[in-house]
Short mmCIF file of C-alpha atoms in Angstrom, two decimals:
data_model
loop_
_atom_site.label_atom_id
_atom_site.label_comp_id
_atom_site.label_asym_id
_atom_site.label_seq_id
_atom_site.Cartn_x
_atom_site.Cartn_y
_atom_site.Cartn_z
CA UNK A 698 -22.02 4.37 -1.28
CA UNK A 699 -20.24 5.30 -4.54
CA UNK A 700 -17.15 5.40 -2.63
CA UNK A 701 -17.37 2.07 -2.23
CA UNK A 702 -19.08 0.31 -4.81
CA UNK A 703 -18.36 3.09 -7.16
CA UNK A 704 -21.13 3.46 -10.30
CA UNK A 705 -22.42 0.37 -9.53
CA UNK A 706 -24.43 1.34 -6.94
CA UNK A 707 -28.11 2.74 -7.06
CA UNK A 708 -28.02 4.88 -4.65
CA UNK A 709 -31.52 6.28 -4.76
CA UNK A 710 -32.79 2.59 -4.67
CA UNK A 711 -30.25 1.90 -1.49
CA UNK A 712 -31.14 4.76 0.38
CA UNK A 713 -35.02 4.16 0.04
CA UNK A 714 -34.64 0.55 1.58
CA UNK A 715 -32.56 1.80 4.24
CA UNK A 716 -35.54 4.28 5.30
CA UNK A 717 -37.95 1.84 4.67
CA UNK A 718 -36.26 -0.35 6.82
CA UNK A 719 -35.79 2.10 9.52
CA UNK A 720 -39.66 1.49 9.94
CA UNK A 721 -39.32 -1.69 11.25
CA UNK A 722 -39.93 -1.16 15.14
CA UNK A 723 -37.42 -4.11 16.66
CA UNK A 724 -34.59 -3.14 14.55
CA UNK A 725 -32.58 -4.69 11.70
CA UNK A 726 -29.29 -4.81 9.40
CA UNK A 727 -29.13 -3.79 5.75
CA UNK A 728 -26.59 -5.50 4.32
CA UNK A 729 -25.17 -4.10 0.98
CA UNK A 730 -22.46 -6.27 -0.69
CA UNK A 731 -20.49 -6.36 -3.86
CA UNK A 732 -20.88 -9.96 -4.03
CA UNK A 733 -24.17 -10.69 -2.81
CA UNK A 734 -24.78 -13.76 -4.54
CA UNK A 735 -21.62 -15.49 -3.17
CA UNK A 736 -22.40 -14.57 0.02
CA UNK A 737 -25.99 -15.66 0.54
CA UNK A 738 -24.70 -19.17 -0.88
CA UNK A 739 -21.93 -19.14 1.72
CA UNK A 740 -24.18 -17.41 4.84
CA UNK A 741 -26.79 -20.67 3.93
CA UNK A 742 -27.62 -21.87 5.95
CA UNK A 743 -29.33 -20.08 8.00
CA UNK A 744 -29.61 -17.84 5.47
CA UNK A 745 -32.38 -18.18 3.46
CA UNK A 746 -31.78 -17.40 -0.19
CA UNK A 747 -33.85 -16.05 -2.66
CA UNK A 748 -34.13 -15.26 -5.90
CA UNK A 749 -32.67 -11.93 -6.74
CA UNK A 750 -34.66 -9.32 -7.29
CA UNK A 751 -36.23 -5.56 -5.81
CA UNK A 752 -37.73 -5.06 -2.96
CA UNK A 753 -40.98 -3.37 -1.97
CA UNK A 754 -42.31 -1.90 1.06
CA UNK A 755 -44.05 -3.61 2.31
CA UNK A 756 -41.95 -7.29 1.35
CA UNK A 757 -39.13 -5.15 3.17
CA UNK A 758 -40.87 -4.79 6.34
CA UNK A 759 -42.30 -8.27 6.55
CA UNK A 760 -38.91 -9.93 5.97
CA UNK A 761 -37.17 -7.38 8.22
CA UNK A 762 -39.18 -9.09 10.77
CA UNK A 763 -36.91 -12.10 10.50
CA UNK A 764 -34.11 -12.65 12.71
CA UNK A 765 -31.50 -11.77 11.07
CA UNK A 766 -30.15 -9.26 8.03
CA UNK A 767 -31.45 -8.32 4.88
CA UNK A 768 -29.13 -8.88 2.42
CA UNK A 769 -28.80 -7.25 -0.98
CA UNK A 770 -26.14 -6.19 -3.74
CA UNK A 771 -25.50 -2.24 -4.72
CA UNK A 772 -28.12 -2.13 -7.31
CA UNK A 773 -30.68 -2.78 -4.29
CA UNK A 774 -32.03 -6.80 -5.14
CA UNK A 775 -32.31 -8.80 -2.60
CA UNK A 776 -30.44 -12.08 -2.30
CA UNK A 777 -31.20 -13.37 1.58
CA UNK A 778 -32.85 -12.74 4.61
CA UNK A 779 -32.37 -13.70 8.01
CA UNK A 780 -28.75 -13.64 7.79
CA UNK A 781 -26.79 -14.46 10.45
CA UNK A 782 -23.33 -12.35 10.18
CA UNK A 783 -19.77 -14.61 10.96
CA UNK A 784 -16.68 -13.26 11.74
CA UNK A 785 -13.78 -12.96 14.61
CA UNK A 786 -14.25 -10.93 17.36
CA UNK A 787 -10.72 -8.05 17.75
CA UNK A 788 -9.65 -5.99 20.48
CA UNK A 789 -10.79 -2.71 20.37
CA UNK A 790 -13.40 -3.48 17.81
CA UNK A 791 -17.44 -2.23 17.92
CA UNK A 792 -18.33 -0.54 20.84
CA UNK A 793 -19.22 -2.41 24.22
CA UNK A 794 -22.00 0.09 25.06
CA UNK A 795 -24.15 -1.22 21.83
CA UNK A 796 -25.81 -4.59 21.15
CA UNK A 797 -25.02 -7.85 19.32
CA UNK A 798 -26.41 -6.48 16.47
CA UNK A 799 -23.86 -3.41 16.19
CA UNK A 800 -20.96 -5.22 17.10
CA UNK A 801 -21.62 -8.33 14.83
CA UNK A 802 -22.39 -6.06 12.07
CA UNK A 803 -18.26 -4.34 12.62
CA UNK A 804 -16.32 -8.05 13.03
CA UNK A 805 -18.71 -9.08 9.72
CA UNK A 806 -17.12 -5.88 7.96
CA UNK A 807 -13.51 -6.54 9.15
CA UNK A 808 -13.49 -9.37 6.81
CA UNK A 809 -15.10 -7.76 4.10
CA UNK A 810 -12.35 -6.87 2.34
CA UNK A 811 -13.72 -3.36 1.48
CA UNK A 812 -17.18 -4.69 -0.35
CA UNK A 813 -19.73 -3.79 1.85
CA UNK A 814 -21.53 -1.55 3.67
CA UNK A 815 -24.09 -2.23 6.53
CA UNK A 816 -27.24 -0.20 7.59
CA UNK A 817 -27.61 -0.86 11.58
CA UNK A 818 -31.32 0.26 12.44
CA UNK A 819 -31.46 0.38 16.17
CA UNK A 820 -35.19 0.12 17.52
CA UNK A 821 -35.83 3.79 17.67
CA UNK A 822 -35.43 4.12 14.56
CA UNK A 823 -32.08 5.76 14.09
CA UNK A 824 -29.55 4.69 11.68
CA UNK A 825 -25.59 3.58 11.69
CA UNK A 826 -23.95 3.37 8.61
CA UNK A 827 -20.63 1.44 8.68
CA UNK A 828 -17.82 2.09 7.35
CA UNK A 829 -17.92 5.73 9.02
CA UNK A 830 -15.40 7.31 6.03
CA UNK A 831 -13.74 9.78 6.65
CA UNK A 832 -14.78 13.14 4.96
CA UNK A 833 -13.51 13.60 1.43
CA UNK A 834 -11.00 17.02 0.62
CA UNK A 835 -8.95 17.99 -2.42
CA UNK A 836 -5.48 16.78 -2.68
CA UNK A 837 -4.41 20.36 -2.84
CA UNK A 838 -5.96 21.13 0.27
CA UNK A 839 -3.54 18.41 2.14
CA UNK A 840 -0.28 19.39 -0.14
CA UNK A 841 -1.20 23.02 1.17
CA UNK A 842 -1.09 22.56 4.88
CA UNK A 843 2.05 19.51 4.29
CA UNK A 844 4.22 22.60 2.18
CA UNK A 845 3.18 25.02 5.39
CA UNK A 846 4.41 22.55 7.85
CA UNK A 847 7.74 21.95 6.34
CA UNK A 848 7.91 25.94 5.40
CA UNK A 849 7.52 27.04 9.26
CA UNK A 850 10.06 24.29 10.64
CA UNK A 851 13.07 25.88 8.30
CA UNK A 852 12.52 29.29 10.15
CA UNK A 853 15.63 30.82 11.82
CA UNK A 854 14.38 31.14 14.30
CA UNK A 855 11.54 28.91 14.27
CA UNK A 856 8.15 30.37 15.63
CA UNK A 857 7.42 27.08 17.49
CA UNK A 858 3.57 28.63 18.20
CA UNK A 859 3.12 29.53 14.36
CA UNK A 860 4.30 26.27 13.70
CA UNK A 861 2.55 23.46 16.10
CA UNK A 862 -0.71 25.91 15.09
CA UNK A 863 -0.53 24.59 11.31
CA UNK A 864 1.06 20.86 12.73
CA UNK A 865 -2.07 20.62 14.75
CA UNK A 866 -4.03 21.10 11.62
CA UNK A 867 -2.01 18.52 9.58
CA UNK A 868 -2.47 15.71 12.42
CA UNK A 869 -6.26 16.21 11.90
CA UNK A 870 -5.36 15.52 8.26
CA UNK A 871 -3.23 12.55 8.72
CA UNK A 872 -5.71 9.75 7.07
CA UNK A 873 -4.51 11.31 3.80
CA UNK A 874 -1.12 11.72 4.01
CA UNK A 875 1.36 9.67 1.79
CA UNK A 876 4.03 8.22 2.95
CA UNK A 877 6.23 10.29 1.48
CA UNK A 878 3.92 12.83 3.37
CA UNK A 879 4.53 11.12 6.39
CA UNK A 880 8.65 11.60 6.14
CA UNK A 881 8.21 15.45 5.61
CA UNK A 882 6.15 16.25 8.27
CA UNK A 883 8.45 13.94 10.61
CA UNK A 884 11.07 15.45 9.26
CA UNK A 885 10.13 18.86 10.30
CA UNK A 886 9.15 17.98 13.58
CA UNK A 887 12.76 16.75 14.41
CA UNK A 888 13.86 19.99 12.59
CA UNK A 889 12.00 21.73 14.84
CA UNK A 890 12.99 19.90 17.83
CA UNK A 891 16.79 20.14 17.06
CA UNK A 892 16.29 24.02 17.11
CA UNK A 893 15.07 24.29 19.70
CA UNK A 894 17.33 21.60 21.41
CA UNK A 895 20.28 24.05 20.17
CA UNK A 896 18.25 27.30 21.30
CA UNK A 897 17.71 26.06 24.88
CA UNK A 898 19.06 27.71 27.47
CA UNK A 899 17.47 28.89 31.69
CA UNK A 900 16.43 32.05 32.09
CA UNK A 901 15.92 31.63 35.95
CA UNK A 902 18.37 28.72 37.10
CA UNK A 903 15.33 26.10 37.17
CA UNK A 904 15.77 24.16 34.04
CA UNK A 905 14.32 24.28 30.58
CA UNK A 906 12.72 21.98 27.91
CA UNK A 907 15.41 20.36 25.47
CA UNK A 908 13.14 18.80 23.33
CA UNK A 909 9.74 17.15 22.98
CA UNK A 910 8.59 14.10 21.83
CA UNK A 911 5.66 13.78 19.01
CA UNK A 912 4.18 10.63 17.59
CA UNK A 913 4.93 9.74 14.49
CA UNK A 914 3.30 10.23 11.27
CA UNK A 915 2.40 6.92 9.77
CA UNK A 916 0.28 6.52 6.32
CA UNK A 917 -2.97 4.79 6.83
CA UNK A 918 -3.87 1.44 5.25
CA UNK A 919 -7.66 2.25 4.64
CA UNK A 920 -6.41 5.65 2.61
CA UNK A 921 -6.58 5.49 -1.35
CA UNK A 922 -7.43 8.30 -3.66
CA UNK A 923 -11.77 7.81 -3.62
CA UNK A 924 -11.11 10.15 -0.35
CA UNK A 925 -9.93 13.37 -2.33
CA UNK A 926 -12.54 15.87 -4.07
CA UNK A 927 -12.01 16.00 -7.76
CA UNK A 928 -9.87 19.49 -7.96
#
């Protein structure tokens, strides 16, 4: 939640009305927002505004009841309920398998710019928070593995196993790559791939491999610096 709404957000409050809500037995959406208070005025109606303010218990169950989602800013006060989430439907987005709910709740976020999150409590009681961010790591973790990668492709001759072991490892990293990231490590794939186009040769008369092809490396919109550790 902090990575998102950074200190603004009470977690401790958040994360009690998301359990709280996971009480309710038909299932319901949290939804946190930076700007709350704009959106219950522009979600009305059917939204039904109210004045801002905490939430208890039991006032979260009984308006959880509502169709609809509960919706609230970071520090955890409640500006609507029954909110009916907008927003256009794109390829590829939610997940077919799951209901209205959790697939309203992702083309709601598309849109969001960034300011929200959404608690999805299905009606056994487990919870989905989305965005699912990715895991945070130190900087100098990814500059490690990056400097090993372009290391291993300047070998003479290249261990091609050594290397695609630790180029294996980078793609898994490849949210938080920079873009100048992104040009070594394609670099030193078509390093690599030039060797071993210039290495080739049949040891049995039935052809060998000249070269292989690797998708590129590409930086990642979504990435920005809340996803690395403090070092």
């Amino acid at each position: 939640m902090e990575r998102i709404f950074g200190e603004h957000a009470d977690v401790e409050e958040l994360w009690r009305l998301a359990l709280e809500a996971s009480e309710q037995h038909h299932g319901t959406m949290l939804v946190i927002h930076a700007n709350a208070e704009n959106e219950a005025r522009r979600l009305s109606p059917p939204a039904i505004g109210i004045k801002p303010g905490p939430l208890a218990d039991s006032t979260l169950l009984a308006v959880s009841a509502i169709d609809g989602a509960i919706l609230v800013d970071p520090a955890g006060h409640c500006h609507a309920v029954g909110t009916i989430l907008d927003g256009l439907a794109v390829p590829g987005m939610g997940d077919a398998s799951r209901g209205a709910r959790f697939n309203s709740a992702h083309r709601y976020l598309s849109e969001s710019n960034g300011n929200c999150l959404i608690v999805i409590v299905s009606e056994d009681g487990m919870l989905n928070l989305i965005p699912d961010l990715p895991r945070r790591v130190k900087r100098s973790y990814v500059d490690g593995v990056i400097s090993k990668v372009v290391s291993l492709s300047h070998g003479k001759p290249v261990d091609f196993e050594e290397f695609f072991k630790h180029e294996k490892h980078l793609r898994s990293l490849d949210f938080y790559l920079s873009a100048e990231q992104c040009t070594l490590a394609n670099e030193s794939l078509e390093r690599v791939e030039d060797y071993r186009e210039s290495s080739a040769k049949s040891n049995d008369g039935l052809g060998f491999i000249t070269r292989v092809w690797h998708d590129k490396y590409e930086p990642h919109s979504a990435f920005n610096d809340t996803f690395f550790l403090p070092e």
